Short mmCIF file of C-alpha atoms in Angstrom, two decimals:
data_model
loop_
_atom_site.label_atom_id
_atom_site.label_comp_id
_atom_site.label_asym_id
_atom_site.label_seq_id
_atom_site.Cartn_x
_atom_site.Cartn_y
_atom_site.Cartn_z
CA MET A 1 -71.92 213.67 38.74
CA LYS A 2 -69.21 214.13 35.44
CA HIS A 3 -69.12 210.69 34.25
CA PRO A 4 -66.39 209.41 31.98
CA THR A 5 -66.65 208.29 28.58
CA LEU A 6 -65.73 205.58 27.09
CA PRO A 7 -61.95 206.84 24.90
CA SER A 8 -60.85 207.97 28.70
CA LEU A 9 -61.47 204.85 30.06
CA PHE A 10 -59.63 203.43 27.06
CA THR A 11 -57.29 205.93 27.18
CA GLY A 12 -56.40 205.02 30.91
CA ALA A 13 -55.82 201.23 30.69
CA ALA A 14 -53.77 201.87 28.14
CA ARG A 15 -51.65 203.74 30.25
CA ALA A 16 -52.39 201.08 32.59
CA VAL A 17 -51.10 198.72 30.22
CA PRO A 18 -46.96 199.22 30.38
CA CYS A 19 -46.84 199.68 34.42
CA LEU A 20 -48.91 196.58 34.40
CA ALA A 21 -46.73 193.87 31.58
CA PHE A 22 -43.73 194.73 32.52
CA ALA A 23 -44.34 193.79 36.54
CA VAL A 24 -45.00 190.82 35.20
CA ALA A 25 -41.95 191.20 33.65
CA ALA A 26 -40.69 191.04 36.42
CA GLN A 27 -41.57 188.77 37.51
CA ALA A 28 -40.85 186.72 35.27
CA LEU A 29 -37.39 187.50 35.03
CA ALA A 30 -36.29 187.16 38.50
CA ALA A 31 -34.24 184.80 39.97
CA GLN A 32 -36.03 181.53 40.74
CA THR A 33 -35.09 179.12 43.56
CA VAL A 34 -34.37 175.62 42.32
CA VAL A 35 -34.36 173.09 44.47
CA LEU A 36 -31.71 170.23 43.98
CA VAL A 37 -31.68 168.63 47.47
CA GLN A 38 -33.66 168.01 50.10
CA ASP A 39 -33.71 165.26 52.81
CA THR A 40 -36.09 165.78 56.04
CA PHE A 41 -35.11 162.65 56.99
CA THR A 42 -38.03 161.54 57.38
CA LEU A 43 -38.35 158.43 58.76
CA ASN A 44 -40.33 155.42 56.03
CA GLY A 45 -40.93 152.11 57.73
CA THR A 46 -38.65 150.31 55.02
CA THR A 47 -35.22 151.30 54.30
CA ARG A 48 -35.52 154.27 56.82
CA ILE A 49 -35.80 152.94 60.25
CA GLU A 50 -34.49 153.70 63.47
CA GLY A 51 -30.73 152.80 63.71
CA SER A 52 -30.59 151.97 59.68
CA SER A 53 -27.18 153.69 57.70
CA LEU A 54 -27.75 156.47 56.09
CA ALA A 55 -25.36 156.10 53.39
CA GLY A 56 -26.81 154.63 49.86
CA THR A 57 -29.93 155.58 50.60
CA SER A 58 -31.51 158.13 48.04
CA PRO A 59 -32.59 161.21 49.40
CA GLU A 60 -36.63 162.61 49.62
CA GLN A 61 -36.34 165.49 46.72
CA GLN A 62 -32.89 165.62 44.44
CA THR A 63 -32.79 167.26 40.18
CA GLY A 64 -30.10 164.41 40.49
CA SER A 65 -29.89 160.36 40.55
CA GLY A 66 -26.77 160.90 43.14
CA VAL A 67 -27.51 158.46 46.46
CA TRP A 68 -25.67 159.45 50.05
CA LYS A 69 -22.28 158.39 50.49
CA THR A 70 -20.34 157.13 53.64
CA GLY A 71 -16.50 159.75 54.13
CA THR A 72 -13.58 158.24 53.41
CA GLY A 73 -12.24 157.68 57.83
CA SER A 74 -16.12 157.97 59.51
CA ALA A 75 -19.27 155.99 58.99
CA SER A 76 -22.62 156.54 57.74
CA GLY A 77 -24.97 157.88 59.82
CA ARG A 78 -27.90 156.83 61.52
CA PHE A 79 -31.57 157.27 61.39
CA SER A 80 -33.45 158.18 65.06
CA ALA A 81 -36.71 157.55 65.27
CA GLU A 82 -36.95 160.82 65.48
CA GLY A 83 -36.46 161.18 62.55
CA THR A 84 -32.04 163.18 62.12
CA ILE A 85 -28.79 162.09 61.98
CA ILE A 86 -26.85 160.78 64.65
CA GLY A 87 -23.80 159.44 65.47
CA TYR A 88 -21.91 155.67 65.08
CA GLN A 89 -20.28 154.11 67.64
CA SER A 90 -19.23 150.52 68.49
CA GLY A 91 -17.90 148.50 71.97
CA SER A 92 -15.80 152.67 73.15
CA THR A 93 -15.52 153.98 69.76
CA ILE A 94 -17.73 156.74 68.50
CA TYR A 95 -17.26 157.65 64.42
CA PRO A 96 -16.35 160.72 63.24
CA VAL A 97 -20.22 160.99 60.74
CA GLU A 98 -19.37 162.16 57.09
CA MET A 99 -22.56 162.41 54.73
CA ARG A 100 -21.98 164.09 50.87
CA ILE A 101 -24.31 164.50 48.01
CA ALA A 102 -23.60 164.73 44.61
CA ILE A 103 -25.42 168.06 42.60
CA THR A 104 -24.90 169.73 39.82
CA GLN A 105 -21.61 172.53 39.11
CA PRO A 106 -23.40 175.85 40.56
CA THR A 107 -23.83 178.74 37.77
CA ALA A 108 -25.78 180.35 39.51
CA VAL A 109 -25.89 181.17 44.04
CA THR A 110 -26.30 177.94 45.80
CA THR A 111 -27.18 177.20 49.16
CA VAL A 112 -26.50 174.01 50.77
CA SER A 113 -28.24 173.63 55.21
CA ALA A 114 -29.03 171.80 57.34
CA SER A 115 -30.58 172.22 60.74
CA ILE A 116 -28.12 170.64 63.67
CA VAL A 117 -27.51 170.15 67.31
CA SER A 118 -24.46 171.22 68.32
CA SER A 119 -24.63 169.55 72.57
CA THR A 120 -21.39 167.05 72.42
CA SER A 121 -20.09 167.05 69.53
CA ASP A 122 -15.91 168.64 69.41
CA TRP A 123 -17.92 170.52 66.18
CA VAL A 124 -20.72 169.93 63.78
CA ALA A 125 -20.41 171.21 60.00
CA VAL A 126 -22.07 171.88 56.33
CA GLY A 127 -20.62 172.92 53.09
CA PHE A 128 -19.10 172.39 49.09
CA LEU A 129 -17.01 169.52 48.16
CA SER A 130 -15.33 168.53 45.17
CA SER A 131 -16.54 164.89 44.73
CA ASP A 132 -19.01 163.19 46.55
CA THR A 133 -16.13 160.35 46.76
CA SER A 134 -13.54 161.34 48.90
CA SER A 135 -10.01 160.93 49.44
CA SER A 136 -8.09 159.03 52.12
CA GLN A 137 -7.52 163.00 53.90
CA ALA A 138 -11.54 162.99 53.85
CA TRP A 139 -13.05 166.31 55.23
CA PHE A 140 -9.95 167.65 55.78
CA GLY A 141 -8.38 167.16 52.43
CA SER A 142 -7.20 170.72 50.35
CA SER A 143 -8.93 168.97 47.45
CA ASP A 144 -11.85 166.99 49.23
CA SER A 145 -13.54 170.61 51.46
CA ILE A 146 -13.94 173.05 48.69
CA LEU A 147 -16.07 175.60 51.40
CA TRP A 148 -17.37 174.85 54.33
CA VAL A 149 -18.60 176.58 57.71
CA MET A 150 -18.61 174.90 61.13
CA ILE A 151 -19.76 175.68 64.58
CA ARG A 152 -18.84 174.46 67.99
CA PRO A 153 -21.68 173.92 70.96
CA SER A 154 -19.80 176.64 73.08
CA GLY A 155 -21.17 178.72 70.12
CA GLY A 156 -18.00 179.34 67.55
CA TRP A 157 -18.12 178.72 64.51
CA THR A 158 -14.94 178.17 61.35
CA LEU A 159 -15.17 178.99 57.98
CA PHE A 160 -12.82 176.82 56.21
CA LYS A 161 -11.59 176.94 52.07
CA ASN A 162 -9.20 173.92 51.14
CA GLY A 163 -10.23 171.97 53.98
CA THR A 164 -8.14 173.39 56.67
CA THR A 165 -5.71 174.60 54.61
CA THR A 166 -7.31 178.74 55.40
CA THR A 167 -9.33 179.96 57.27
CA LEU A 168 -12.09 183.35 55.93
CA ALA A 169 -13.25 183.71 58.90
CA SER A 170 -13.97 182.72 62.57
CA GLY A 171 -16.08 184.60 66.01
CA THR A 172 -19.07 183.44 68.43
CA VAL A 173 -22.31 183.37 67.70
CA SER A 174 -23.79 185.55 71.52
CA GLY A 175 -26.69 182.90 73.62
CA PHE A 176 -26.20 180.04 71.42
CA SER A 177 -26.74 176.81 73.13
CA ALA A 178 -25.79 173.54 71.64
CA THR A 179 -29.36 172.18 72.88
CA ALA A 180 -31.43 174.16 70.40
CA SER A 181 -31.08 172.90 66.67
CA TYR A 182 -30.51 175.87 64.72
CA THR A 183 -30.53 176.12 60.39
CA LEU A 184 -26.38 176.00 59.47
CA GLY A 185 -25.85 177.22 56.16
CA ILE A 186 -23.79 178.24 53.28
CA SER A 187 -24.71 180.53 49.67
CA TYR A 188 -21.82 180.99 47.11
CA ASP A 189 -22.27 182.61 44.51
CA PRO A 190 -19.71 181.83 41.67
CA ALA A 191 -20.00 184.05 39.28
CA THR A 192 -18.38 186.46 41.94
CA GLN A 193 -16.37 183.93 44.34
CA MET A 194 -18.16 185.53 47.46
CA ALA A 195 -19.51 183.26 49.60
CA ARG A 196 -22.36 183.48 52.49
CA ALA A 197 -23.31 181.47 55.89
CA PHE A 198 -25.41 181.83 57.61
CA LEU A 199 -26.80 180.88 61.14
CA SER A 200 -31.13 180.79 62.40
CA ASP A 201 -32.64 180.38 64.43
CA GLY A 202 -35.91 179.93 63.40
CA THR A 203 -36.68 183.05 63.61
CA THR A 204 -33.98 185.28 62.73
CA GLU A 205 -31.69 184.98 59.77
CA THR A 206 -28.31 186.13 61.52
CA SER A 207 -25.47 186.47 59.01
CA LEU A 208 -21.60 185.17 60.58
CA PHE A 209 -20.07 187.52 58.79
CA SER A 210 -21.03 190.51 59.04
CA THR A 211 -19.98 193.11 56.10
CA ASN A 212 -20.61 193.85 53.38
CA ASP A 213 -24.40 192.01 53.75
CA GLY A 214 -22.83 188.33 54.78
CA TRP A 215 -20.62 188.58 51.40
CA PHE A 216 -16.84 187.54 51.88
CA ALA A 217 -14.21 186.95 48.64
CA THR A 218 -13.19 183.59 49.14
CA GLY A 219 -10.32 183.85 47.12
CA LEU A 220 -11.56 180.16 45.00
CA ASP A 221 -10.35 180.24 41.52
CA VAL A 222 -13.40 180.90 38.61
CA ASP A 223 -13.07 177.17 37.36
CA THR A 224 -13.20 176.07 40.54
CA SER A 225 -14.34 172.09 40.57
CA ILE A 226 -17.99 171.74 43.52
CA THR A 227 -19.59 168.37 42.06
CA ALA A 228 -21.21 167.72 46.30
CA THR A 229 -22.32 168.68 49.10
CA GLY A 230 -22.57 167.84 52.67
CA PHE A 231 -22.33 167.65 55.98
CA ARG A 232 -19.94 165.87 58.75
CA ILE A 233 -20.37 165.42 62.72
CA HIS A 234 -17.30 165.72 64.53
CA PRO A 235 -17.51 163.79 68.06
CA ARG A 236 -14.98 164.73 70.32
CA ASN A 237 -11.12 163.30 70.96
CA ASP A 238 -11.50 163.46 75.13
CA GLY A 239 -14.20 159.97 74.61
CA ALA A 240 -17.25 162.77 76.27
CA SER A 241 -19.47 162.20 73.08
CA VAL A 242 -23.10 160.95 73.37
CA VAL A 243 -24.38 159.47 70.01
CA GLY A 244 -27.76 160.52 69.53
CA ALA A 245 -26.97 164.02 71.38
CA SER A 246 -25.80 166.01 67.85
CA SER A 247 -27.68 165.44 65.25
CA VAL A 248 -28.65 166.65 61.53
CA ASP A 249 -31.49 166.98 60.03
CA ASN A 250 -33.78 169.07 56.97
CA PHE A 251 -30.77 168.72 54.48
CA LEU A 252 -31.73 171.68 52.01
CA VAL A 253 -30.02 172.65 49.32
CA THR A 254 -30.98 175.45 46.68
CA THR A 255 -30.14 176.76 43.97
CA ALA A 256 -31.05 180.60 42.13
CA ALA A 257 -32.53 179.47 38.56
CA ILE A 258 -32.32 182.82 36.22
CA PRO A 259 -34.58 182.61 32.68
CA GLU A 260 -32.09 181.81 29.98
CA PRO A 261 -30.26 185.11 27.83
CA ARG A 262 -33.02 183.30 25.12
CA SER A 263 -35.88 183.94 27.31
CA ALA A 264 -35.34 187.06 28.19
CA ALA A 265 -34.79 189.02 25.02
CA LEU A 266 -38.13 187.43 24.47
CA ILE A 267 -40.03 188.45 27.14
CA LEU A 268 -37.77 192.34 26.60
CA GLY A 269 -38.25 192.16 23.30
CA GLY A 270 -42.75 192.30 23.66
CA LEU A 271 -42.61 194.10 26.77
CA THR A 272 -40.93 196.28 24.35
CA LEU A 273 -43.55 196.21 21.79
CA LEU A 274 -46.88 196.11 24.05
CA GLY A 275 -44.65 200.18 25.95
CA LEU A 276 -44.95 201.55 22.56
CA ALA A 277 -48.52 200.50 20.86
CA ALA A 278 -50.45 201.64 24.50
CA GLY A 279 -47.71 204.57 24.75
CA ARG A 280 -49.69 205.63 20.86
CA LEU A 281 -52.98 204.48 22.08
CA ALA A 282 -52.74 206.79 25.55
CA ARG A 283 -52.14 209.66 23.04
CA ARG A 284 -54.59 209.69 20.78
#
């Protein structure tokens, strides 16, 4: 058997260095997911107990210091015994539940999602908002809800821009169950002003918009102010909604954090020098 000599081993290792280095660099330069807000609405026995209000409490995890706020003309969501957020009823009146939480202005692809059960509601929605405080028009205001998606118990969904002034897309989810839990979400890319709405049953995630990998042009201005996200449980007008049947859980806002240009340049510069040195060793 012919054994490799020490120089050949060294040469092989030298040739492998650039490949390994660039693999490490690709991992380092890849966009990392950063959690901006996360709330599973788990009961804690003190500030979060069955029947208590979500408004005024802080999410379980966040990069900022925001608290949940209630939209004008709506009620605060209440904690259920199961640790979800449900509607509110006073006497015979069932109030819409609209909750908001502040985020920093998106500079990379940002996604808001939540586990929803639509059940007897009119619809349930998540979206991006201009502020964590609302105008008199609340969720429907043309300058309030910047980009949002809602779904009905029938599986019918609509993607809106600027309140309800512009319908960007709509459709119906085949096989949708009003009593099942789904993850409803929307992603927004501020660099391209494109968005993607999606629905997941826990196994399969489906883009609600069927072309261009689910991404579509929103027509929003590049300088559109988005400083909050939130959700809404909207009751039916005929009084047929049942408080507690519809719910929101596992609220999540994430963004893609990309290395700063200076950091990326340093990494790539170091790799270039390493690759050149390894190449010279391999040619000896």
